[in-house]
Tab-separated table of C-alpha atoms and ligand atoms in Angstrom:
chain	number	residue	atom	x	y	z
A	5	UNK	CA	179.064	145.554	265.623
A	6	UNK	CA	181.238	147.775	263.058
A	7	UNK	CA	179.699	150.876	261.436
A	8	UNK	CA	177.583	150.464	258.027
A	9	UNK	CA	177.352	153.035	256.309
A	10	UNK	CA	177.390	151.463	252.613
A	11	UNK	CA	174.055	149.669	251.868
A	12	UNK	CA	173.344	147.640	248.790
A	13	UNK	CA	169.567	148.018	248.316
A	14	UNK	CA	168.456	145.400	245.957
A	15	UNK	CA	165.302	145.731	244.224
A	16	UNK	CA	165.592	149.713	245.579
A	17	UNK	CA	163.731	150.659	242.767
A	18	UNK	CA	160.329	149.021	243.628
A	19	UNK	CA	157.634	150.661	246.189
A	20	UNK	CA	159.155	149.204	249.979
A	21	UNK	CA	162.690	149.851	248.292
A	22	UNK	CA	162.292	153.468	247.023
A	23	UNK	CA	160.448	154.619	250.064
A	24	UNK	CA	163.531	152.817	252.571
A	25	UNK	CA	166.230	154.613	249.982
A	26	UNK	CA	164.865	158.179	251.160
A	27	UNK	CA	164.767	156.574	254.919
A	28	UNK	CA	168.111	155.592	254.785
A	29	UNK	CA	169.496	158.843	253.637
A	30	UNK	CA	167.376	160.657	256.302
A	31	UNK	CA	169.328	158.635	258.515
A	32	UNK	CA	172.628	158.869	256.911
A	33	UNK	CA	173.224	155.964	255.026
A	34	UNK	CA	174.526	155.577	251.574
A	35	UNK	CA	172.173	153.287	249.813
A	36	UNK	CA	173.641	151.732	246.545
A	37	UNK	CA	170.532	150.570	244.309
A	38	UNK	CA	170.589	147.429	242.228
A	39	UNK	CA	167.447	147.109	240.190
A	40	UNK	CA	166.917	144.845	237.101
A	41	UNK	CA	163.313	147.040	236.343
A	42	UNK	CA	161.351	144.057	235.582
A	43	UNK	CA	159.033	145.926	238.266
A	44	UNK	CA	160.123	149.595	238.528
A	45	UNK	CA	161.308	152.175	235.847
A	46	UNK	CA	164.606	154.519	235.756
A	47	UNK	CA	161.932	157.544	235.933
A	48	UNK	CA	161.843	156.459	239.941
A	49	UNK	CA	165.487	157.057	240.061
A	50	UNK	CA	164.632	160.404	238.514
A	51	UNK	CA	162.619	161.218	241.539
A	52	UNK	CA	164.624	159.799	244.578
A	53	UNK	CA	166.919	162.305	243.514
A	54	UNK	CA	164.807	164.966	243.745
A	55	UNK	CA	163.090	163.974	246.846
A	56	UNK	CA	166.947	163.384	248.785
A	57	UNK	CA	168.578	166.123	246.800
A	58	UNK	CA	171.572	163.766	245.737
A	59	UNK	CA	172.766	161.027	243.195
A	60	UNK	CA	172.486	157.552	243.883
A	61	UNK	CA	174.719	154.824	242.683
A	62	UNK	CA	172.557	152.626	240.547
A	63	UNK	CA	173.127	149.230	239.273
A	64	UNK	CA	170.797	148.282	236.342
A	65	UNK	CA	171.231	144.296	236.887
A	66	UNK	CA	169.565	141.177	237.621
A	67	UNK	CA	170.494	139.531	241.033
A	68	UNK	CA	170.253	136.197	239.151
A	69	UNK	CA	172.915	136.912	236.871
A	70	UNK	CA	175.712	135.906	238.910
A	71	UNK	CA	178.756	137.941	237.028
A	72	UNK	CA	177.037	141.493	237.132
A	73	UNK	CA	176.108	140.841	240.207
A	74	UNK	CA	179.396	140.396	241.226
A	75	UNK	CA	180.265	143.977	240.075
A	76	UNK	CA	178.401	146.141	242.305
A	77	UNK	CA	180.378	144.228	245.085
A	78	UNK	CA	184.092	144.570	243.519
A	79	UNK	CA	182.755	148.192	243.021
A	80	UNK	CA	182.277	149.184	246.499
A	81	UNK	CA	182.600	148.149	249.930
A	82	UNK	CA	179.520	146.982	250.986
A	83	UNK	CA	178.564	146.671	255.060
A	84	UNK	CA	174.830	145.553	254.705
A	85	UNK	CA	172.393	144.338	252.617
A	86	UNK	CA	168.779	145.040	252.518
A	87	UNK	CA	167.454	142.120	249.966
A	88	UNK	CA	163.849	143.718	248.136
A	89	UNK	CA	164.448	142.271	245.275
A	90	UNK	CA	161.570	139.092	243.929
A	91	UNK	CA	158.865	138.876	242.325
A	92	UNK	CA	155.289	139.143	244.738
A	93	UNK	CA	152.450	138.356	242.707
A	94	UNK	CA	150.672	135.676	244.582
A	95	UNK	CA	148.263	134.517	241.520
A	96	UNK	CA	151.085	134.629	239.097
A	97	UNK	CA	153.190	132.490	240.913
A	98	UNK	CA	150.361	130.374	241.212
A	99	UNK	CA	150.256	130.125	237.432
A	100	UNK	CA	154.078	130.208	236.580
A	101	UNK	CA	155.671	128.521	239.665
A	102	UNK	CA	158.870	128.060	237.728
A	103	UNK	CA	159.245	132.019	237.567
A	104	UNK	CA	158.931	132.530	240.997
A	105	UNK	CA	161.647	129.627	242.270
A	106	UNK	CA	163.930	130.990	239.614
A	107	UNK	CA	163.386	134.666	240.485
A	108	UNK	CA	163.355	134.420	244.334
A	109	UNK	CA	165.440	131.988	245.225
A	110	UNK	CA	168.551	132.064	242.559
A	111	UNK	CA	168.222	136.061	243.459
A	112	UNK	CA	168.779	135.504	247.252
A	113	UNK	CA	171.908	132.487	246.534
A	114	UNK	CA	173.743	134.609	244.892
A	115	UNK	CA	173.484	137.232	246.947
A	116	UNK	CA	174.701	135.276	249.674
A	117	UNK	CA	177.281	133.620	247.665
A	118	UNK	CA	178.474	137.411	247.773
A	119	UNK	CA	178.488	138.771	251.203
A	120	UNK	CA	180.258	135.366	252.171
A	121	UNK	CA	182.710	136.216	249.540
A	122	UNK	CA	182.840	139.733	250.350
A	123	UNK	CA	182.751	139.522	254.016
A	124	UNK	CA	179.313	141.415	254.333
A	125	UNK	CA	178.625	140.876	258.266
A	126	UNK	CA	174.898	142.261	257.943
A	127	UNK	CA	171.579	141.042	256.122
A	128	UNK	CA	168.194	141.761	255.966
A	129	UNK	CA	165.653	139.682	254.385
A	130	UNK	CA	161.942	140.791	253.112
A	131	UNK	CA	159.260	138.407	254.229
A	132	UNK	CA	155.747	138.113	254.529
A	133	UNK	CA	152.925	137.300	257.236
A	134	UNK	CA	152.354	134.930	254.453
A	135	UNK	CA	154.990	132.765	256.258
A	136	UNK	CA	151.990	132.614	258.971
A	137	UNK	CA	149.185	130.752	256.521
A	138	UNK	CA	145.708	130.341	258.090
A	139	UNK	CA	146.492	131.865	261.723
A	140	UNK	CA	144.408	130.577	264.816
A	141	UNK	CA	144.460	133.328	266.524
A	142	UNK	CA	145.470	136.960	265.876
A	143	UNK	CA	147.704	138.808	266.711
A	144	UNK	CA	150.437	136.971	265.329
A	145	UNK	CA	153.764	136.709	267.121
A	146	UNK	CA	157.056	136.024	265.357
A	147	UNK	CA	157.631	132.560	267.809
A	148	UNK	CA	153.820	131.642	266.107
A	149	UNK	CA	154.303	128.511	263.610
A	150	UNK	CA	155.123	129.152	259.927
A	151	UNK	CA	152.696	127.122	257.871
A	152	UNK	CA	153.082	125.295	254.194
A	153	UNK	CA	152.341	127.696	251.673
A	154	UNK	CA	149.546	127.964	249.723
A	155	UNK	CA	151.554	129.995	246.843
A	156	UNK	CA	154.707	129.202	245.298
A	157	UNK	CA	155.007	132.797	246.576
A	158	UNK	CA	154.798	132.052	249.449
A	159	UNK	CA	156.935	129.149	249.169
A	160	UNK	CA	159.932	131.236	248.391
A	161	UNK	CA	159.622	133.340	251.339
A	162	UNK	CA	159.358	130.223	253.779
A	163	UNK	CA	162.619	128.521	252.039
A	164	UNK	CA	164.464	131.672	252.258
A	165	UNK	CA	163.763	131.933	256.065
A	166	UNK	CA	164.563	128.346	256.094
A	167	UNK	CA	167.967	128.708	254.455
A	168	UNK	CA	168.798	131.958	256.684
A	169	UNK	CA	168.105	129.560	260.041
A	170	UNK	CA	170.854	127.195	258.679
A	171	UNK	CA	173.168	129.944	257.471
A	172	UNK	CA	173.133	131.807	260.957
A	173	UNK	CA	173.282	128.436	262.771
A	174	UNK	CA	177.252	127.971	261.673
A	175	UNK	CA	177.847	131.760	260.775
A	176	UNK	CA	177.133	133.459	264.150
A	177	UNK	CA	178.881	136.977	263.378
A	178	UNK	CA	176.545	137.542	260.627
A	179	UNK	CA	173.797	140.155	261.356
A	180	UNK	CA	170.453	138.358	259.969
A	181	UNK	CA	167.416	139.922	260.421
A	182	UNK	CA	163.921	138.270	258.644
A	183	UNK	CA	161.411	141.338	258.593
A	184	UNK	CA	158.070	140.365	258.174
A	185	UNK	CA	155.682	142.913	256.345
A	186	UNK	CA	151.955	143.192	256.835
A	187	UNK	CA	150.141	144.915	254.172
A	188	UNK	CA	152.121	147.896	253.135
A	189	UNK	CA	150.349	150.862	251.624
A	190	UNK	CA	150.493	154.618	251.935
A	191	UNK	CA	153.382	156.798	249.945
A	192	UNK	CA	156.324	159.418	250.237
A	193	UNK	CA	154.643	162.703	251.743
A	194	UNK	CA	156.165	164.056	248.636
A	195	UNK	CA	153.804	162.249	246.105
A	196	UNK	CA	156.929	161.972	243.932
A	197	UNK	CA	156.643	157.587	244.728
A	198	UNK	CA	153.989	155.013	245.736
A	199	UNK	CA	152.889	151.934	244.486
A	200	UNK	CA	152.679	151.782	240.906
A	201	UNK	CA	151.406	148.269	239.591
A	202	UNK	CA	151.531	146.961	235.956
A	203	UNK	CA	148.174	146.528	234.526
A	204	UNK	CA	145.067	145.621	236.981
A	205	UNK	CA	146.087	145.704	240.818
A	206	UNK	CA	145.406	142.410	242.415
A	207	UNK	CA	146.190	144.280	245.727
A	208	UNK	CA	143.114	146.300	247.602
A	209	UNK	CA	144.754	150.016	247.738
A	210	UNK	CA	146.157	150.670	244.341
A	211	UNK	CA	142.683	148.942	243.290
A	212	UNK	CA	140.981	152.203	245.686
A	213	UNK	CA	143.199	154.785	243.950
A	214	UNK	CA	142.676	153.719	240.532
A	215	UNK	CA	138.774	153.716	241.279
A	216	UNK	CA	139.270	157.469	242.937
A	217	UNK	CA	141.068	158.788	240.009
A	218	UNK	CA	138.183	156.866	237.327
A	219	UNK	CA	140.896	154.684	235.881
A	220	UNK	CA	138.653	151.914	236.919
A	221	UNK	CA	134.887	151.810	237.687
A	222	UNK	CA	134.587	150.278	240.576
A	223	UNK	CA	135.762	148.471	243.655
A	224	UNK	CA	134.659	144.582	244.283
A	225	UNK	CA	135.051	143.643	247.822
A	226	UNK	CA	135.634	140.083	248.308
A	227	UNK	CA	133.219	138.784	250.676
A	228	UNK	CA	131.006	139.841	252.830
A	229	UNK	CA	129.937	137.003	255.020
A	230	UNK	CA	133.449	136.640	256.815
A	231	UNK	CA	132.900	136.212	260.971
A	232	UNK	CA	134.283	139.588	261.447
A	233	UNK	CA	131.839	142.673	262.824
A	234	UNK	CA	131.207	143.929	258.747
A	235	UNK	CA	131.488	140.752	257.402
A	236	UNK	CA	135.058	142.156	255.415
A	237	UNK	CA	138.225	140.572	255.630
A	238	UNK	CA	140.780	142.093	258.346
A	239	UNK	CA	144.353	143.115	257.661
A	240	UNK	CA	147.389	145.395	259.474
A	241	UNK	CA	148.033	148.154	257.007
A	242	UNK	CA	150.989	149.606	257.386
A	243	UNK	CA	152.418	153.160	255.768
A	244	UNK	CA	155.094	152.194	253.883
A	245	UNK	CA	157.266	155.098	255.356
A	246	UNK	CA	156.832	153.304	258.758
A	247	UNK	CA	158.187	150.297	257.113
A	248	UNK	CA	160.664	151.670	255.974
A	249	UNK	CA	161.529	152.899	258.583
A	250	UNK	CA	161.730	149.592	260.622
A	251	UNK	CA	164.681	148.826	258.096
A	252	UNK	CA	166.712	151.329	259.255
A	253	UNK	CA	165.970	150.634	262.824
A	254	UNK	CA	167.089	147.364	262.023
A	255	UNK	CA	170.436	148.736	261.078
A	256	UNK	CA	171.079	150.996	263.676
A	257	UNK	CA	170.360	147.684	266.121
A	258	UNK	CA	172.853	145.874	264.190
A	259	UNK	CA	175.499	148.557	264.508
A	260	UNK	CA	174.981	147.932	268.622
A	261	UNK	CA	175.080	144.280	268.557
A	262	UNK	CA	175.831	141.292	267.495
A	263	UNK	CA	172.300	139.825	266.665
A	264	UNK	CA	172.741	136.736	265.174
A	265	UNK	CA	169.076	135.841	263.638
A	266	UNK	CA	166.453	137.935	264.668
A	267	UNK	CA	162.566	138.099	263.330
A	268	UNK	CA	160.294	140.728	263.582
A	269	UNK	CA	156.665	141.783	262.347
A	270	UNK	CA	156.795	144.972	260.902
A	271	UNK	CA	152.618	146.503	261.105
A	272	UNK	CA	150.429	148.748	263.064
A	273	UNK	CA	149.703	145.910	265.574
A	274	UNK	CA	145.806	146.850	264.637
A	275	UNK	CA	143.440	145.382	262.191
A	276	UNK	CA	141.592	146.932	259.740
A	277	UNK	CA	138.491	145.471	257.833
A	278	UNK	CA	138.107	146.359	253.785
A	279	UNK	CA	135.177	148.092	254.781
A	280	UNK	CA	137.240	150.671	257.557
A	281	UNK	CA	139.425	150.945	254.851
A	282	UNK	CA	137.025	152.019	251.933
A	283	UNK	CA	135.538	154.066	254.607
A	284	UNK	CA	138.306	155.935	255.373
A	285	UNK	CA	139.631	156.506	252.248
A	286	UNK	CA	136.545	158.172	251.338
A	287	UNK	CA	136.664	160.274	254.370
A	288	UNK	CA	140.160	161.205	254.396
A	289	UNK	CA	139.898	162.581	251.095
A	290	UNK	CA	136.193	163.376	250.443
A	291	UNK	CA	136.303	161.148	247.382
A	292	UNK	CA	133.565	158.730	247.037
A	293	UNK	CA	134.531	155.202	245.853
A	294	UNK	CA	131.770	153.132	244.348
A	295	UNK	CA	131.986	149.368	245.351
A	296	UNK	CA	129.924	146.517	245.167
A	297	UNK	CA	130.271	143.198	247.312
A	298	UNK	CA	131.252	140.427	244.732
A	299	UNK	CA	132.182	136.322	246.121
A	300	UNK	CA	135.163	135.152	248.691
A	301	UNK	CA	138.875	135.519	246.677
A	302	UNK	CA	140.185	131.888	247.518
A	303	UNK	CA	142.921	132.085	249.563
A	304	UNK	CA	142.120	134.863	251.376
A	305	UNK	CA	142.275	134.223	255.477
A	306	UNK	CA	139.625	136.146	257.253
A	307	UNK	CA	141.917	138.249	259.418
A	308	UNK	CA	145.740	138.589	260.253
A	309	UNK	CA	147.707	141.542	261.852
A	310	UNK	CA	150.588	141.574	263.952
A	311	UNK	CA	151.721	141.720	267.326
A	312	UNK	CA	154.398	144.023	267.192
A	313	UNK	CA	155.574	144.206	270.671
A	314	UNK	CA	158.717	142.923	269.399
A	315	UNK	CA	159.497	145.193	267.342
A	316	UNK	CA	159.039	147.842	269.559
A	317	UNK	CA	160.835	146.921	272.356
A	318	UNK	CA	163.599	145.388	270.768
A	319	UNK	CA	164.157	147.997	267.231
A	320	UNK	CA	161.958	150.975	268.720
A	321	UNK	CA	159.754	150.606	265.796
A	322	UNK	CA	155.897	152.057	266.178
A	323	UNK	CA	153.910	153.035	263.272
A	324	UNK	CA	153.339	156.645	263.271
A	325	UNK	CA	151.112	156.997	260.751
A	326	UNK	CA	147.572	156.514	260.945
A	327	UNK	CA	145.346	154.276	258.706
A	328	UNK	CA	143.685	158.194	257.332
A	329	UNK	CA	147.290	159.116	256.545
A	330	UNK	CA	147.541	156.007	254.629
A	331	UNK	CA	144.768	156.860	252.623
A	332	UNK	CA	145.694	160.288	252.426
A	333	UNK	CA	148.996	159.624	250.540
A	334	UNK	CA	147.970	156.637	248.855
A	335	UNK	CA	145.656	158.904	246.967
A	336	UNK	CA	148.060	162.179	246.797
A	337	UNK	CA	150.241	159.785	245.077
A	338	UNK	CA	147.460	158.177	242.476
A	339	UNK	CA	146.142	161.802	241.652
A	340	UNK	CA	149.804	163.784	241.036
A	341	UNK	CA	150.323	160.454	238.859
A	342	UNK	CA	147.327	159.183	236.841
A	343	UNK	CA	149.494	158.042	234.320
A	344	UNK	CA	152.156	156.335	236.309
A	345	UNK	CA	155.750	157.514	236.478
A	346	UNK	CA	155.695	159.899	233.944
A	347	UNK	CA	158.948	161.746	233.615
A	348	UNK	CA	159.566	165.119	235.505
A	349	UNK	CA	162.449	167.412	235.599
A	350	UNK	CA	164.717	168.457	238.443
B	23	NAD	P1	158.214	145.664	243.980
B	23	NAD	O1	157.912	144.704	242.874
B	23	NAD	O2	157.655	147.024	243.897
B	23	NAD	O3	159.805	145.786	244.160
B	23	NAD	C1	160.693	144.744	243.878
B	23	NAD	C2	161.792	145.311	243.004
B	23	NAD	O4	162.730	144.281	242.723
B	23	NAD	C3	161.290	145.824	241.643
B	23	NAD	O5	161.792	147.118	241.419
B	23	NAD	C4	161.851	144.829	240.633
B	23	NAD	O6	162.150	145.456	239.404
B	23	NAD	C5	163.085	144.326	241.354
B	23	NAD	N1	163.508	142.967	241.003
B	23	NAD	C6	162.756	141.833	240.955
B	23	NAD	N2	163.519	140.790	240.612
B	23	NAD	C7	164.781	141.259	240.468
B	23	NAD	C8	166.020	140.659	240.113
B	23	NAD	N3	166.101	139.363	239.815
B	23	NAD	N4	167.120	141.440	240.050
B	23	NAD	C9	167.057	142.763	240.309
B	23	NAD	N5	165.899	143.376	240.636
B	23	NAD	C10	164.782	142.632	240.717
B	23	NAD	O7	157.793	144.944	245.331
B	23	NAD	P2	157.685	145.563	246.791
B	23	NAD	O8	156.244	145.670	247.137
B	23	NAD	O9	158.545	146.749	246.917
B	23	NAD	O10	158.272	144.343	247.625
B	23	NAD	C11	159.626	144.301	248.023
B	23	NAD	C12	159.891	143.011	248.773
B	23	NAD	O11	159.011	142.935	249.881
B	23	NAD	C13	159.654	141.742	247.959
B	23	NAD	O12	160.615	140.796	248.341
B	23	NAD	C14	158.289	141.299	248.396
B	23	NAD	O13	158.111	139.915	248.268
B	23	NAD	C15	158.299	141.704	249.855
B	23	NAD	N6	156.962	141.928	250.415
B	23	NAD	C16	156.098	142.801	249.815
B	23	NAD	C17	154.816	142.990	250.336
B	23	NAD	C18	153.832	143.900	249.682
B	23	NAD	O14	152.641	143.782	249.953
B	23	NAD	N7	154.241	144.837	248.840
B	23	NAD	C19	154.442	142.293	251.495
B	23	NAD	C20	155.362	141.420	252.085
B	23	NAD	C21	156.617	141.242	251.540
B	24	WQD	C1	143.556	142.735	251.222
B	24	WQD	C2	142.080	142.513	251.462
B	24	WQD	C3	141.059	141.002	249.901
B	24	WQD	C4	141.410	143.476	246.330
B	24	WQD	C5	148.799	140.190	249.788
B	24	WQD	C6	149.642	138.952	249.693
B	24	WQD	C7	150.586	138.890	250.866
B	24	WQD	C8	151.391	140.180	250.990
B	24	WQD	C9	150.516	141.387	250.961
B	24	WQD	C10	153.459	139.926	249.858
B	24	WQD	C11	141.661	141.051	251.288
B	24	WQD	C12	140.465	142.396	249.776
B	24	WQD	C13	141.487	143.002	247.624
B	24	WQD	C14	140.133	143.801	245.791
B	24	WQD	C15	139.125	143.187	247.888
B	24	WQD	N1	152.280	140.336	249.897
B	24	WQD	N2	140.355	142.872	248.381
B	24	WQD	N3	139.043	143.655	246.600
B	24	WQD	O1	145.804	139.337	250.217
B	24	WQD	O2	146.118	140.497	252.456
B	24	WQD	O3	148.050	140.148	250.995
B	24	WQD	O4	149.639	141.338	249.821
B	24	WQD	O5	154.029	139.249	250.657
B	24	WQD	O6	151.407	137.781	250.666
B	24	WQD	O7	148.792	137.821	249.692
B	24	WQD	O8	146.385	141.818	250.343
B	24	WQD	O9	145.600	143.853	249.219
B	24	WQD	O10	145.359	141.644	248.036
B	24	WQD	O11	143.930	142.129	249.997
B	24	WQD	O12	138.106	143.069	248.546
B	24	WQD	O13	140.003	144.194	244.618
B	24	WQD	O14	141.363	143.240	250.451
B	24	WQD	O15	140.058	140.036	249.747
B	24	WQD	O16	140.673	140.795	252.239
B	24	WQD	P1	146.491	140.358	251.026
B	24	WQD	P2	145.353	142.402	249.309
C-alpha cells in the first residue's frame, strides 16, 4: 500500500517488456530496464527513447548472475518488480531442457533473493495459459486446474507459480501478482517496436508479417481438421499494448491494497481461429498472404482463450484493441522494419 514509482523491468528490452516500458511512463512510472540481450538489441533502447521522449536507466546484465544483479538494486530504490525476463521458445526447451531450468528459474531466485533483501513489497510474475495444458472447456478461469507441462517451458512457468504460492503463504505484505498472457501480438502505434524473432518464427503472427513483407513464401497452417467451425486451431490474441497495459493496472491495484497473491488472465476474452486471423490480416491491410494447409503441430490444443472477467472487475483491464488493429500494427511494424531493428537516429 506505499507509492511505487521506481520499477525494475527485467527483460524490458524484449517485445511484452518494451511495449509495458512506454505504458508505464504514460502512466508515470520510472521503469529501470535490466536486459542481458540474449533476445533484444540496444537499438530498442534507441527507440523507447524516442517513442517516450526521455532516457531510461539501463542495466546490460544477466538476472542469473547473482553479483550484477545485485547492482541495479544497491543503485536505486526499487518499489516493484515486473519479472519479463526467460527464455519462451517452447520447441527449444524441448530440445535443451537444461537451458530453460537454468535460464528461468535461477533468473526468478535471484531476483527474489533481492527484493527480500531489499525490502521490495511488490512483484509481478509473467506466465502463460500454458499453465492451463489441454483445457476441457473454454473459457478458462484463473481458479481452472494448472496441468503438468508438456514443455520444459512450460515447466518453468508452473514451478515459478508454485514457488510464488509458498512465498506469499509466510510473506503476506508482499504484493504478488501471477499474470497470465494469452497470445500476445500487435505493436506500438508508433511502428518504432514489435516482435522481432531470431531466425524462422515458430509463432503464427511474425510468421504472417514475414510472409506480407516476402521475407518468406508462404504461410503453413497447422491443421485443418480440428472440431472447430474452419477446422483451425482457436486462440485469444491479445494487442500487446493492452497487455501492457494490464501491468500497469496491476500496479496501480497494488498501490490501493494489500493483495497478497492474486492471478489474472490477461486476453480479449474471445477466440480467434488461424483462419479469422489470416483473414483479417489480409483485410485489414489489403495484403494478400498465400498459405497452404500443411499436418497438426504436436502439442497444439485445439482452442484456449480466457475468461477475463477477473481482470476486469478486479484491475479494470479490457482489451481495447480489436483483432484488425492487431493486424494492422503487427504489419506497420514488419513493413517500417524489414530488416529488423536497424538503427535510427533521434
Ligand atoms: P522476449 O524474448 O521478447 O523478451 C524477454 C527478454 O528477456 C529479452 O529481451 C531477453 O534478452 C531477456 N532475457 C532473457 N533471459 C534473461 C536473463 N537471464 N537476464 C536478463 N535478461 C534476460 O519475450 P516476450 O515475448 O517479451 O516475453 C516476456 C515474458 O512473457 C517471458 O517471461 C515469457 O515467457 C512470457 N510470456 C510470453 C508470451 C508470448 O507469447 N510472447 C506468452 C506468455 C508468456
Ligand atoms: C497459434 C496457432 C498454431 C504457426 C505459444 C506458446 C505459449 C505462449 C504463446 C508463451 C496454433 C498455428 C502457428 C504457423 C500455424 N507463449 N500456427 N502456422 O502455440 O498458441 O502459443 O505462444 O508462453 O506457451 O505455446 O502460439 O503463435 O505458435 O500458434 O498454423 O506457422 O497458430 O498451430 O494453432 P501458441 P502460436
Amino acid at each position: 500500500m506505499s507509492e511505487i514509482k521506481n520499477v525494475l523491468v527485467s527483460g524490458g528490452l524484449g517485445y511484452i517488456g518494451s511495449h509495458t516500458i512506454c505504458q508505464l511512463v504514460q502512466h508515470n512510472y520510472n521503469p529501470i530496464i535490466v536486459d542481458n540481450l540474449s533476445n533484444s538489441c540496444l537499438e530498442v533502447l534507441n527507440r523507447l527513447e524516442i517513442i517516450n521522449n526521455r532516457k531510461f536507466k539501463f542495466y546490460q546484465l544477466d538476472c542469473t548472475n547473482l553479483e550484477e544483479l545485485e547492482i541495479v538494486f544497491k543503485e536505486n530504490k526499487i518499489d516493484a518488480i515486473i519479472h519479463f525476463a526467460a527464455y519462451k521458445a517452447v520447441g527449444e526447451s524441448v530440445k535443451e531442457p537444461l537451458k530453460y531450468y537454468f535460464n528461468n528459474l535461477i533468473s526468478y531466485l535471484n531476483i527474489m533473493m533481492y527484493l527480500e533483501k531489499y525490502k521490495v513489497k511488490n512483484f509481478v510474475f509473467s506466465s502463460s495459459a500454458t499453465v492451463y495444458g489441454i483445457p476441457n472447456h473454454v473459457p478458462l478461469f484463473e481458479t481452472d486446474p494448472v496441468q503438468k507441462a508438456t514443455n520444459p517451458y512450460g515447466s518453468t512457468k508452473i514451478m515459478i507459480e508454485e514457488m510464488l504460492e509458498d512465498y506469499s503463504k509466510v510473506h503476506k505484505d508482499i504484493n504478488i501478482a501471477i499474470l497470465r498472457y494469452f497470445n500476445p501480438i500487435g505493436a506500438h502505434p508508433s511502428g518504432l517496436i514489435g516482435e522481432q524473432p531470431n531466425g524462422i518464427p515458430n509463432n503464427l503472427m511474425p510468421y504472417i508479417t514475414q510472409v506480407a513483407i516476402g521475407k518468406l513464401e508462404k504461410l503453413t497452417i497447422f491443421g485443418n481438421d480440428y472440431p472447430t467451425s474452419d477446422g483451425t486451431c482457436i486462440r485469444d490474441y491479445v494487442h500487446v499494448m493492452d497487455l501492457a497495459e494490464g501491468h500497469v493496472l496491476t500496479l496501480n491495484k497494488f498501490q490501493k491494497e494489500n493483495t497478497g497473491l492474486v492471478i489474472y488472465n490477461l486476453g480479449t476474452g474471445k477466440g480467434t481461429s488461424v483462419l479469422e486471423l489470416v483473414n483479417a490480416y489480409m483485410q485489414a491491410n489489403n495484403i494478400k498472404i498465400p498459405y497452404v494447409f500443411g499436418p497438426r503441430r504436436q502439442g497444439d490444443v485445439v482452442s484456449n482463450y480466457a475468461s477475463t472477467k477477473k481482470a476486469e472487475t478486479e484491475l479494470g483491464f479490457k482489451a481495447k484493441y480489436t483483432i484488425y488493429d492487431c493486424c494492422k500494427d503487427s504489419n506497420h511494424f514488419q513493413q517500417l522494419n524489414p530488416n529488423g531493428f536497424v538503427k535510427i537516429n533521434k
